[in-house]
XYZ file of C-alpha atoms in Angstrom:
713
model
C 75.856 105.147 99.589
C 73.565 107.039 101.941
C 72.981 105.027 105.085
C 69.255 104.392 104.703
C 69.620 103.368 101.070
C 72.510 101.146 101.922
C 70.532 99.342 104.615
C 67.369 98.848 102.618
C 68.605 98.167 99.086
C 72.267 97.334 98.632
C 72.308 95.332 101.844
C 69.451 93.340 100.392
C 71.746 92.416 97.542
C 74.457 91.591 100.072
C 72.477 88.893 101.866
C 71.010 87.727 98.598
C 74.520 86.909 97.409
C 75.330 85.190 100.732
C 77.510 88.117 101.691
C 80.397 86.978 99.530
C 83.105 89.690 99.659
C 84.587 88.890 96.258
C 90.102 78.157 87.275
C 88.547 80.688 84.996
C 85.769 79.221 82.824
C 87.060 78.718 79.336
C 85.055 79.729 76.296
C 85.877 78.502 72.849
C 87.177 81.236 70.608
C 88.470 80.964 67.089
C 92.009 79.587 66.965
C 93.370 82.623 65.103
C 92.234 84.937 67.908
C 93.774 82.951 70.761
C 96.876 82.323 68.647
C 97.301 86.048 67.976
C 96.936 86.872 71.671
C 99.456 84.195 72.641
C 101.926 85.420 70.011
C 101.605 88.995 71.250
C 102.168 87.843 74.806
C 105.179 85.666 73.969
C 106.903 88.151 71.664
C 106.399 91.103 74.023
C 107.781 89.090 76.937
C 110.717 87.893 74.859
C 111.564 91.428 73.769
C 111.824 92.676 77.342
C 113.660 89.603 78.649
C 116.272 89.950 75.881
C 117.421 93.274 77.333
C 120.395 92.479 79.546
C 120.639 95.889 81.234
C 117.961 97.229 83.547
C 118.255 100.721 82.120
C 117.639 99.491 78.560
C 114.759 97.337 79.715
C 113.031 100.189 81.532
C 113.564 102.573 78.634
C 112.089 100.110 76.136
C 109.084 99.470 78.368
C 108.502 103.195 78.537
C 108.964 103.757 74.797
C 106.524 100.991 73.855
C 104.014 101.779 76.637
C 104.275 98.324 78.115
C 101.938 99.222 80.967
C 99.100 99.652 78.456
C 100.152 96.590 76.468
C 100.233 94.426 79.607
C 96.794 95.634 80.624
C 95.349 94.689 77.223
C 97.079 91.293 77.329
C 95.636 90.643 80.780
C 92.164 91.333 79.435
C 92.757 88.790 76.686
C 89.628 87.990 74.694
C 87.716 90.608 76.671
C 89.890 93.479 75.375
C 88.103 95.968 73.148
C 89.176 96.597 69.579
C 89.891 100.284 70.250
C 92.376 99.361 73.001
C 94.281 96.930 70.792
C 94.316 99.340 67.836
C 95.694 102.099 70.057
C 98.620 99.929 71.177
C 99.242 98.675 67.633
C 99.320 102.225 66.255
C 101.747 103.291 68.969
C 104.088 100.448 67.976
C 103.892 101.609 64.350
C 104.911 105.140 65.347
C 107.780 104.087 67.632
C 109.263 101.151 65.694
C 111.423 103.212 63.249
C 113.269 104.860 66.138
C 114.224 101.620 67.901
C 117.665 99.992 67.549
C 117.702 97.281 64.894
C 117.900 94.338 67.321
C 114.897 95.594 69.249
C 113.012 96.513 66.093
C 112.872 92.914 64.796
C 111.162 91.476 67.895
C 108.993 94.560 68.359
C 107.791 94.115 64.780
C 106.721 90.570 65.667
C 104.622 91.964 68.498
C 103.168 94.568 66.153
C 102.222 91.832 63.681
C 100.597 89.795 66.449
C 98.584 92.854 67.506
C 97.508 93.313 63.897
C 96.434 89.664 63.721
C 94.526 90.162 66.959
C 92.635 93.094 65.477
C 91.837 91.169 62.303
C 90.601 88.133 64.262
C 88.038 90.098 66.260
C 84.374 89.864 65.260
C 83.602 92.741 62.931
C 79.800 92.764 62.722
C 77.232 94.087 65.168
C 74.179 92.369 66.606
C 71.853 93.664 63.901
C 74.109 92.168 61.252
C 74.359 88.932 63.212
C 70.572 88.734 63.345
C 70.265 89.447 59.624
C 72.693 86.625 58.823
C 70.929 84.341 61.249
C 67.636 84.910 59.456
C 68.906 84.676 55.876
C 71.771 82.224 56.156
C 71.872 80.450 59.521
C 74.876 78.208 60.185
C 74.296 74.584 59.272
C 74.288 71.774 61.784
C 77.578 69.862 61.744
C 77.395 66.369 63.176
C 79.994 65.474 65.768
C 82.354 62.893 64.323
C 83.854 59.799 65.874
C 87.228 61.503 65.654
C 85.959 64.394 67.792
C 84.596 61.970 70.377
C 87.911 60.120 70.388
C 89.823 63.375 70.891
C 87.605 64.313 73.840
C 88.063 60.848 75.278
C 91.838 61.117 74.958
C 91.700 64.403 76.885
C 89.646 62.731 79.618
C 92.070 59.835 79.852
C 95.013 62.216 80.190
C 93.257 64.203 82.927
C 92.174 60.991 84.650
C 95.776 59.755 84.682
C 96.929 63.031 86.260
C 94.158 62.862 88.837
C 94.968 59.252 89.730
C 98.587 60.183 90.323
C 97.560 63.156 92.434
C 95.129 61.177 94.595
C 97.635 58.362 95.115
C 100.104 60.838 96.581
C 97.724 63.355 98.201
C 94.675 61.357 99.235
C 94.807 62.224 102.938
C 91.804 61.369 105.093
C 89.126 62.712 102.746
C 86.823 60.178 101.088
C 87.453 61.117 97.471
C 86.025 57.815 96.275
C 82.567 58.764 97.529
C 82.849 62.450 96.599
C 83.757 61.690 92.980
C 82.012 58.301 92.755
C 85.407 57.175 91.624
C 84.786 53.482 90.998
C 81.793 54.224 88.792
C 83.728 56.928 86.943
C 86.643 54.631 86.139
C 84.306 51.795 85.180
C 82.271 53.909 82.751
C 85.308 55.529 81.160
C 86.615 52.060 80.358
C 83.544 51.366 78.204
C 83.094 52.175 74.528
C 79.565 53.426 75.276
C 79.556 54.879 78.805
C 76.421 55.435 80.842
C 76.041 59.238 80.830
C 73.849 59.184 83.920
C 76.604 57.578 85.991
C 79.184 59.944 84.541
C 76.961 62.906 85.385
C 76.656 61.720 88.978
C 80.447 61.671 89.141
C 80.741 65.059 87.420
C 78.565 66.660 90.099
C 81.125 65.551 92.667
C 83.722 67.815 91.074
C 81.629 70.822 92.123
C 81.375 71.554 95.829
C 82.031 74.929 97.452
C 82.890 73.384 100.822
C 85.168 70.590 99.591
C 88.755 71.758 99.976
C 90.948 70.743 97.088
C 88.389 70.862 94.295
C 89.772 74.267 93.315
C 93.087 72.707 92.277
C 93.806 72.521 88.524
C 93.993 68.734 88.586
C 90.292 68.648 89.541
C 89.073 71.553 87.410
C 90.841 70.206 84.326
C 89.288 66.791 84.869
C 85.767 68.158 85.207
C 86.203 70.317 82.096
C 87.488 67.375 80.040
C 84.805 65.043 81.407
C 82.007 67.475 80.641
C 83.272 67.983 77.074
C 83.509 64.222 76.534
C 79.999 63.629 77.881
C 78.616 66.312 75.579
C 80.378 64.806 72.579
C 79.004 61.333 73.378
C 75.491 62.669 73.926
C 75.186 64.755 70.772
C 76.977 62.264 68.524
C 74.610 59.473 69.540
C 71.330 61.408 69.820
C 69.213 61.201 66.636
C 67.389 64.387 67.702
C 70.534 66.526 67.874
C 69.933 68.313 64.576
C 66.286 69.015 65.403
C 67.287 70.390 68.805
C 69.926 72.533 67.110
C 67.378 74.000 64.693
C 65.059 74.823 67.591
C 67.874 76.557 69.465
C 68.878 78.631 66.429
C 65.248 79.712 65.992
C 65.092 80.584 69.686
C 68.283 82.606 69.377
C 66.880 84.620 66.473
C 63.759 85.457 68.472
C 65.762 86.399 71.582
C 68.160 88.590 69.598
C 65.315 90.359 67.837
C 63.544 90.961 71.150
C 66.757 92.250 72.721
C 67.428 94.666 69.870
C 63.907 96.036 70.214
C 64.022 96.229 74.004
C 67.361 95.504 75.641
C 66.614 94.072 79.064
C 67.792 91.495 81.544
C 65.314 88.775 80.542
C 66.170 88.787 76.829
C 69.879 88.888 77.607
C 69.448 85.856 79.854
C 67.646 84.006 77.044
C 70.498 84.752 74.629
C 73.013 83.421 77.136
C 71.109 80.160 77.529
C 71.148 79.513 73.791
C 74.831 80.408 73.437
C 75.591 77.963 76.232
C 73.609 75.220 74.499
C 75.428 75.813 71.207
C 78.750 75.659 73.016
C 77.721 72.442 74.741
C 76.770 70.928 71.375
C 79.944 72.305 69.744
C 77.933 74.067 67.027
C 78.072 77.429 65.239
C 81.466 78.447 66.624
C 81.750 81.673 64.648
C 78.196 82.704 65.516
C 78.846 82.053 69.205
C 82.057 84.055 69.138
C 80.449 87.007 67.391
C 77.557 87.164 69.857
C 79.573 86.490 72.977
C 82.045 89.199 72.007
C 79.189 91.715 71.900
C 78.287 90.745 75.487
C 81.767 90.278 76.870
C 82.657 93.463 78.694
C 83.385 93.694 82.421
C 80.176 94.039 84.395
C 81.439 95.626 87.577
C 84.004 98.382 88.163
C 85.392 99.883 91.386
C 87.862 102.608 92.182
C 89.205 104.322 95.305
C 91.252 107.518 95.297
C 94.530 108.372 96.976
C 92.732 111.364 98.459
C 90.447 109.030 100.382
C 93.236 106.608 101.310
C 95.405 109.384 102.751
C 92.546 111.157 104.555
C 92.381 108.740 107.451
C 94.238 109.258 110.687
C 97.730 107.825 110.516
C 98.496 104.796 112.655
C 100.718 105.741 115.578
C 103.798 103.726 116.486
C 105.228 103.967 120.003
C 107.441 101.045 120.959
C 110.227 100.643 123.493
C 112.617 97.723 123.538
C 115.802 96.667 125.238
C 118.966 96.683 123.149
C 121.873 94.332 123.732
C 124.784 94.021 121.292
C 128.525 93.780 121.040
C 130.308 96.592 119.198
C 133.994 95.960 118.424
C 134.256 93.583 121.329
C 132.521 95.926 123.767
C 129.138 94.816 125.240
C 126.539 97.565 124.857
C 123.147 97.600 126.553
C 120.354 100.130 126.578
C 116.826 100.974 125.526
C 115.390 102.381 122.318
C 112.002 104.044 121.849
C 110.562 104.301 118.356
C 107.852 106.873 117.712
C 106.357 107.334 114.287
C 103.402 107.046 111.974
C 102.255 104.515 109.416
C 100.631 105.908 106.280
C 99.398 104.491 102.981
C 100.093 105.577 99.436
C 98.795 104.109 96.180
C 101.630 102.994 93.911
C 101.645 102.933 90.143
C 101.343 99.351 88.890
C 99.714 98.339 85.602
C 99.607 94.643 86.520
C 97.923 94.661 89.923
C 96.495 97.138 92.405
C 99.279 98.153 94.770
C 99.401 100.059 98.024
C 102.599 101.163 99.728
C 102.651 100.936 103.508
C 105.101 103.513 104.862
C 106.619 104.110 108.273
C 108.271 107.404 109.172
C 109.666 107.575 112.658
C 112.403 108.539 115.053
C 114.094 106.205 117.498
C 115.698 107.628 120.628
C 118.162 105.345 122.391
C 120.308 105.416 125.498
C 123.247 103.030 125.350
C 125.638 101.992 128.092
C 129.014 100.413 127.227
C 131.257 98.961 129.942
C 134.828 97.693 129.654
C 137.862 97.665 131.932
C 136.100 99.741 134.565
C 135.085 102.434 132.092
C 131.380 103.173 131.535
C 130.368 105.209 128.496
C 126.793 106.471 128.145
C 125.649 107.685 124.721
C 122.375 108.957 123.310
C 121.306 108.080 119.777
C 118.764 109.666 117.474
C 117.801 107.560 114.446
C 115.403 108.719 111.763
C 113.791 105.886 109.803
C 111.751 105.616 106.622
C 110.449 102.175 105.680
C 108.182 100.959 102.879
C 106.414 97.738 102.016
C 104.254 97.139 98.928
C 101.021 95.148 99.143
C 99.413 94.111 95.854
C 96.092 92.476 95.030
C 94.925 90.605 91.950
C 92.764 87.577 91.135
C 95.192 85.264 92.940
C 95.066 87.222 96.186
C 97.538 89.354 98.102
C 101.272 89.498 97.495
C 103.836 91.520 99.423
C 107.355 92.668 98.738
C 109.981 92.531 101.510
C 110.176 95.745 103.487
C 112.858 98.251 102.586
C 114.188 100.914 104.938
C 116.634 103.778 105.220
C 118.003 105.042 108.511
C 120.346 107.776 109.679
C 121.787 107.828 113.214
C 123.441 110.593 115.211
C 125.272 109.614 118.402
C 126.024 112.046 121.214
C 128.227 111.408 124.225
C 126.360 111.853 127.513
C 128.918 110.814 130.092
C 132.062 108.826 130.805
C 132.716 107.225 134.182
C 136.388 106.149 134.401
C 138.867 105.373 137.205
C 141.116 108.247 136.110
C 141.265 111.216 133.770
C 143.613 109.279 131.537
C 141.139 106.495 131.028
C 138.433 109.092 130.466
C 140.521 110.835 127.791
C 141.204 107.564 126.003
C 137.493 106.660 126.074
C 136.515 110.068 124.732
C 139.050 109.830 121.912
C 137.809 106.356 120.955
C 134.229 107.614 120.905
C 135.097 110.525 118.612
C 137.179 108.399 116.250
C 134.650 105.600 116.124
C 131.533 107.786 116.008
C 131.049 107.573 112.226
C 131.401 103.799 112.122
C 129.195 103.330 115.163
C 126.539 105.574 113.644
C 126.629 103.519 110.465
C 126.362 100.285 112.455
C 123.459 101.681 114.504
C 121.681 102.748 111.314
C 122.044 99.256 109.834
C 120.777 97.734 113.076
C 117.748 100.008 112.897
C 117.125 99.020 109.262
C 117.264 95.315 110.120
C 114.968 95.728 113.109
C 112.413 97.936 111.353
C 112.152 95.782 108.219
C 111.637 92.618 110.262
C 108.968 94.255 112.400
C 107.243 95.859 109.432
C 107.087 92.540 107.571
C 105.541 90.909 110.628
C 103.125 93.773 111.330
C 101.757 94.045 107.786
C 101.408 90.273 107.592
C 99.440 90.352 110.824
C 97.281 93.266 109.619
C 96.366 91.406 106.432
C 96.120 87.896 107.848
C 92.328 87.746 108.114
C 91.513 89.406 104.799
C 94.283 87.524 103.011
C 93.116 84.122 104.248
C 89.461 85.106 103.959
C 89.794 85.943 100.280
C 91.223 82.506 99.541
C 88.995 80.434 101.822
C 85.704 82.333 101.501
C 85.818 83.866 98.039
C 88.299 82.596 95.462
C 88.444 78.882 96.249
C 84.677 78.362 96.779
C 83.925 80.202 93.518
C 86.424 78.074 91.600
C 84.900 74.941 93.118
C 81.493 76.111 91.956
C 82.849 76.911 88.514
C 81.965 80.562 88.986
C 85.150 82.577 89.475
C 85.207 85.685 87.233
C 86.358 85.026 83.683
C 88.431 88.194 83.770
C 89.724 89.947 86.877
C 91.793 93.083 86.333
C 93.270 95.246 89.054
C 95.774 98.030 88.603
C 96.719 101.329 90.147
C 98.038 104.757 89.330
C 99.379 107.252 91.822
C 95.849 108.629 92.183
C 93.593 105.569 92.085
C 93.183 101.879 92.831
C 91.105 100.187 90.110
C 89.383 96.841 89.830
C 87.059 95.392 87.196
C 85.476 91.954 86.893
C 83.847 90.053 84.083
C 81.425 87.663 85.772
C 79.960 85.233 83.272
C 79.676 81.525 82.583
C 78.972 78.979 79.876
C 75.228 79.699 79.767
C 75.588 83.403 80.519
C 76.513 86.645 78.803
C 77.744 89.862 80.364
C 77.634 93.581 79.559
C 77.015 94.740 75.992
C 77.908 98.381 76.587
C 80.534 100.535 78.231
C 79.712 101.755 81.738
C 78.527 105.348 82.219
C 81.291 107.949 82.296
C 82.443 109.108 85.707
C 83.016 112.689 86.728
C 86.663 113.493 87.261
C 88.016 113.434 90.787
C 85.500 111.084 92.416
C 86.872 109.434 95.539
C 84.869 106.195 95.413
C 82.818 104.766 92.590
C 80.982 101.585 91.707
C 79.532 100.821 88.292
C 77.434 97.678 88.312
C 75.807 96.038 85.303
C 72.626 94.042 85.769
C 74.319 90.967 84.264
C 76.734 90.762 87.216
C 73.938 90.171 89.717
C 72.169 87.698 87.435
C 75.325 85.713 86.695
C 76.839 85.813 90.152
C 73.724 84.750 92.023
C 73.216 81.796 89.679
C 76.594 80.598 90.925
C 76.156 81.200 94.658
C 72.390 81.053 95.234
C 70.984 78.654 92.635
C 69.123 75.864 94.466
C 69.905 77.299 97.935
C 67.133 77.413 100.532
C 66.591 80.634 102.487
C 64.529 80.172 105.629
C 62.826 82.887 107.620
C 65.380 82.406 110.401
C 68.336 82.766 108.011
C 66.822 85.930 106.551
C 66.376 87.485 109.980
C 69.930 86.509 110.921
C 71.363 88.088 107.759
C 69.393 91.289 108.337
C 70.485 91.373 111.976
C 74.132 90.918 110.991
C 73.768 93.862 108.613
C 72.215 96.033 111.291
C 68.876 96.307 109.484
C 65.546 96.737 111.231
C 63.382 93.594 111.198
C 59.794 94.376 110.101
C 57.031 92.746 112.136
C 55.941 90.687 109.127
C 59.367 89.031 108.938
C 59.973 88.349 112.627
C 60.226 84.756 113.792
C 59.269 83.126 117.066
C 56.261 81.797 118.957
C 52.996 82.359 117.120
C 54.778 83.023 113.813
C 54.323 80.534 110.972
C 57.636 79.485 109.483
C 58.366 79.909 105.781
C 61.200 79.360 103.322
C 62.132 79.923 99.699
C 64.409 77.733 97.569
C 66.051 79.911 94.961
C 65.716 78.991 91.318
C 68.866 77.828 89.558
C 68.048 80.336 86.816
C 68.157 84.005 87.788
C 67.649 83.499 91.541
C 68.234 87.230 91.917
C 67.997 89.650 89.036
C 68.049 93.413 88.771
C 67.207 95.931 86.108
C 68.742 99.398 85.812
C 66.858 101.431 83.214
C 65.011 104.724 82.880
C 66.111 105.850 86.363
C 64.477 102.815 87.896
C 65.814 99.842 89.830
C 63.964 96.542 89.573
C 64.928 93.836 92.073
C 63.484 90.364 91.521
C 63.709 87.094 93.436
C 62.898 83.866 91.656
C 62.166 80.676 93.570
C 61.492 77.112 92.547
C 59.957 75.999 95.831
C 58.198 77.731 98.710
C 57.265 76.484 102.139
C 54.481 78.104 104.150
C 54.272 76.288 107.456
C 53.826 72.615 106.532
C 52.566 73.368 103.051
C 55.067 73.140 100.169
C 54.555 74.790 96.777
C 56.822 73.439 94.035
C 56.312 76.056 91.356
C 58.342 78.896 89.914
C 57.421 82.206 91.527
C 58.919 85.610 90.806
C 58.802 88.356 93.432
C 59.738 91.805 92.159
C 59.860 95.385 93.405
C 60.352 98.441 91.186
C 61.845 101.651 92.559
C 62.028 105.102 91.016
C 65.480 106.534 91.707
C 66.072 110.208 92.436
C 69.210 112.077 93.427
C 68.369 114.772 95.949
C 70.385 117.738 97.242
C 71.393 115.763 100.319
C 71.502 112.196 99.055
C 69.000 110.004 97.242
C 65.490 108.664 97.432
C 63.963 105.394 96.280
C 60.190 105.361 95.848
C 58.586 101.989 95.284
C 56.208 101.861 92.355
C 53.067 100.166 93.673
C 53.104 96.887 95.593
C 55.613 94.112 95.290
C 54.563 91.806 92.445
C 54.260 88.066 93.100
C 53.769 86.006 89.950
C 53.448 82.267 89.349
C 55.457 81.883 86.145
C 53.914 78.642 84.895
C 50.261 79.200 85.855
C 47.744 81.355 84.034
C 45.026 80.801 86.638
C 45.747 80.287 90.322
C 44.445 77.625 92.651
C 43.189 78.436 96.139
C 46.538 77.293 97.574
C 48.484 79.442 95.133
C 46.382 82.482 96.009
C 47.118 81.871 99.690
C 50.848 81.603 98.991
C 50.771 84.756 96.896
C 49.053 86.622 99.734
C 51.636 85.463 102.280
C 54.595 86.341 100.051
C 53.121 89.715 99.092
C 52.716 90.648 102.742
C 56.221 89.588 103.734
C 58.055 91.095 100.789
C 56.104 94.357 100.849
C 57.573 94.680 104.327
C 61.011 93.634 103.126
C 61.100 96.055 100.185
C 60.031 99.267 101.901
C 57.901 101.636 99.851
C 59.907 104.801 100.516
C 63.605 104.820 101.284
C 65.373 108.120 101.887
C 69.091 108.504 102.448
C 70.720 111.716 103.593
C 74.080 112.940 104.766
C 76.284 110.368 103.102
C 78.183 107.394 104.450
C 80.019 107.670 107.742
C 83.387 106.002 107.286
C 84.731 103.541 109.857
C 87.872 103.408 111.961
C 90.731 105.734 111.096
C 88.567 107.529 108.509
C 85.712 108.364 110.874
C 86.760 112.001 111.315
C 87.773 112.555 107.689
C 84.236 113.292 106.581
C 81.418 111.387 104.917
C 81.156 109.950 101.445
C 78.706 112.301 99.759
C 76.794 111.171 96.699
C 78.015 112.862 93.533
C 76.531 110.781 90.712
C 73.565 108.447 90.518
C 72.685 106.771 87.229
C 70.366 103.838 86.531
C 70.330 103.568 82.749
C 71.051 101.128 79.938
C 71.567 98.206 82.311
C 74.072 100.078 84.517
C 73.852 101.394 88.064
C 76.528 104.001 88.773
C 77.213 105.451 92.199
C 80.100 107.823 92.792
C 81.052 109.694 95.951
C 83.340 112.444 97.143
C 84.740 112.803 100.613
C 83.331 115.843 102.391
C 81.359 117.273 105.264
C 77.557 117.169 104.965
C 76.020 120.612 105.325
C 73.118 120.953 107.705
C 72.170 117.271 107.634
C 72.280 115.160 110.800
C 74.219 111.992 110.069
C 73.098 108.756 111.641
C 75.862 106.842 113.369
C 76.755 103.378 112.198
């Protein structure tokens, strides 16, 4: 994005989400749908594994388009009907031409795909609303058998957790973290105290507590939560009345959304769906609605053109060589000069980048035996590759592979006599081919070892950072993306995420179409920001000092109204647990809103819900983009119709500070200057800008800005 825009808008979103760079929550779907998906997965895997020869396996994968099938299977319940139908129809066309043994298992996969298609919801939101109004699903009381089943699941998970803690307790105080004694005591009762269980359940969520991301903990918290819900709703005489109220609320929210699709109405729908899931009611209704709002809500891609445009990494290394060849000690030096480049590899299962080394090693070797000294020069050309892949579990790497070819030339022979010299020369000529082969293998061994170590070192920080700062904390919070798909072709690296939770819904529409050939693109749905910030920011306090620090870290200018220090009154905002940050992307406008549940102005504390929002008109210009704020930042007390004197004072303070934070006119020109090895390749120049239908789309091409001075980073 253009530098000024990036500093003043997208960087705002960065600190708002605690600068998280990027265990799946489980949603209840109809048994026939999950069963069909599992059957398709099992039969397709079995078909490929039954092929004993690699050639037959690869041919069958190609014939049946297994790359597309695997991608759909990885999407699971998030896959669209058109994708599944396309794969099913391809199976129908290809099946008659397969050998009989393959045809039987392939037909099983085809049938599973057909069952998958049939199990998908088949009505749209308007039809759902019509049914909800005329024939809403009836309340079904939770039975004792259901409670007993949930309790059995808790007991099984508790047994697993006990065994784990007995063998892996370490020094951490798990008893206090999980309120273990109280948990065990309550689970032993026929009628447990839900308050005590809830206190224990909270201990299973903690972004900083290492270990809580492990399945033994996440399975326990899921089972415990389901059991608590079953106990609560089975014993509450108001359950049916609450259910009726929620169904009525859902009808209103759906009708409002269909009339005016926006972030607020979508959020309301998600809250009701979450309540119905918690109460284990209206399963089919939930599935039909969630499916309509269950598409990935953020997409990225990067092109091979951009990847290969950076300056290649230079290799220039000299090392001593000492070896024994056919009983003769050989010493010398070898200098490797080459370049490391990157190439996107085709992989339908995870995004993959090949790291490649092309170089030449020049060596001078000295062999001494029986008074004879032979000096040779070697020239070895080397090509090495190592694949690095990325998916939801992190980075994986294949062992390096290399090819080498060596040519040896005789430089000199120092011998006591011409006879010895002749013998040495003859031995060199006769043994040249074998020695060249041995030298090539030595080069392969050396290069692969060094390449493995170098790539591991290059990725160490980002590899560990993804696990320790992104994946594990999100799992501990219960907020890792429900669906995380990465893949690559020879031209592009792709990644898409479905960020949603039990009380949330995601995108209801496909993202805007990209122009062909874009080098970098991001398509962001408003639901991603809403859902993600509820996970990472809900209930978090942001002080004036933290805000200034975040802005400083991002290189942003600190307005006078936001500066801290002597003579400046301190302030803080505690983000709401519901929609702490929300955005709207419609009608070529961007709306950014902050919602807080508590505000501190000096020593005065306001414990009321306040929403602070700025609306920008978005315009793509010839040289970049422009954001023009529409009026002042709005500060609204959400639960008060008339304001007290104290509330007016708070509103004035917040208006002043956030009018400075959300600048009224933001102009970006010249594109993004790329860092490091890509600095001289050009800038990322804006190609597409769309803010419509809940989506923000930004795409860029690599190029040189014409006539526009580019600010340095």
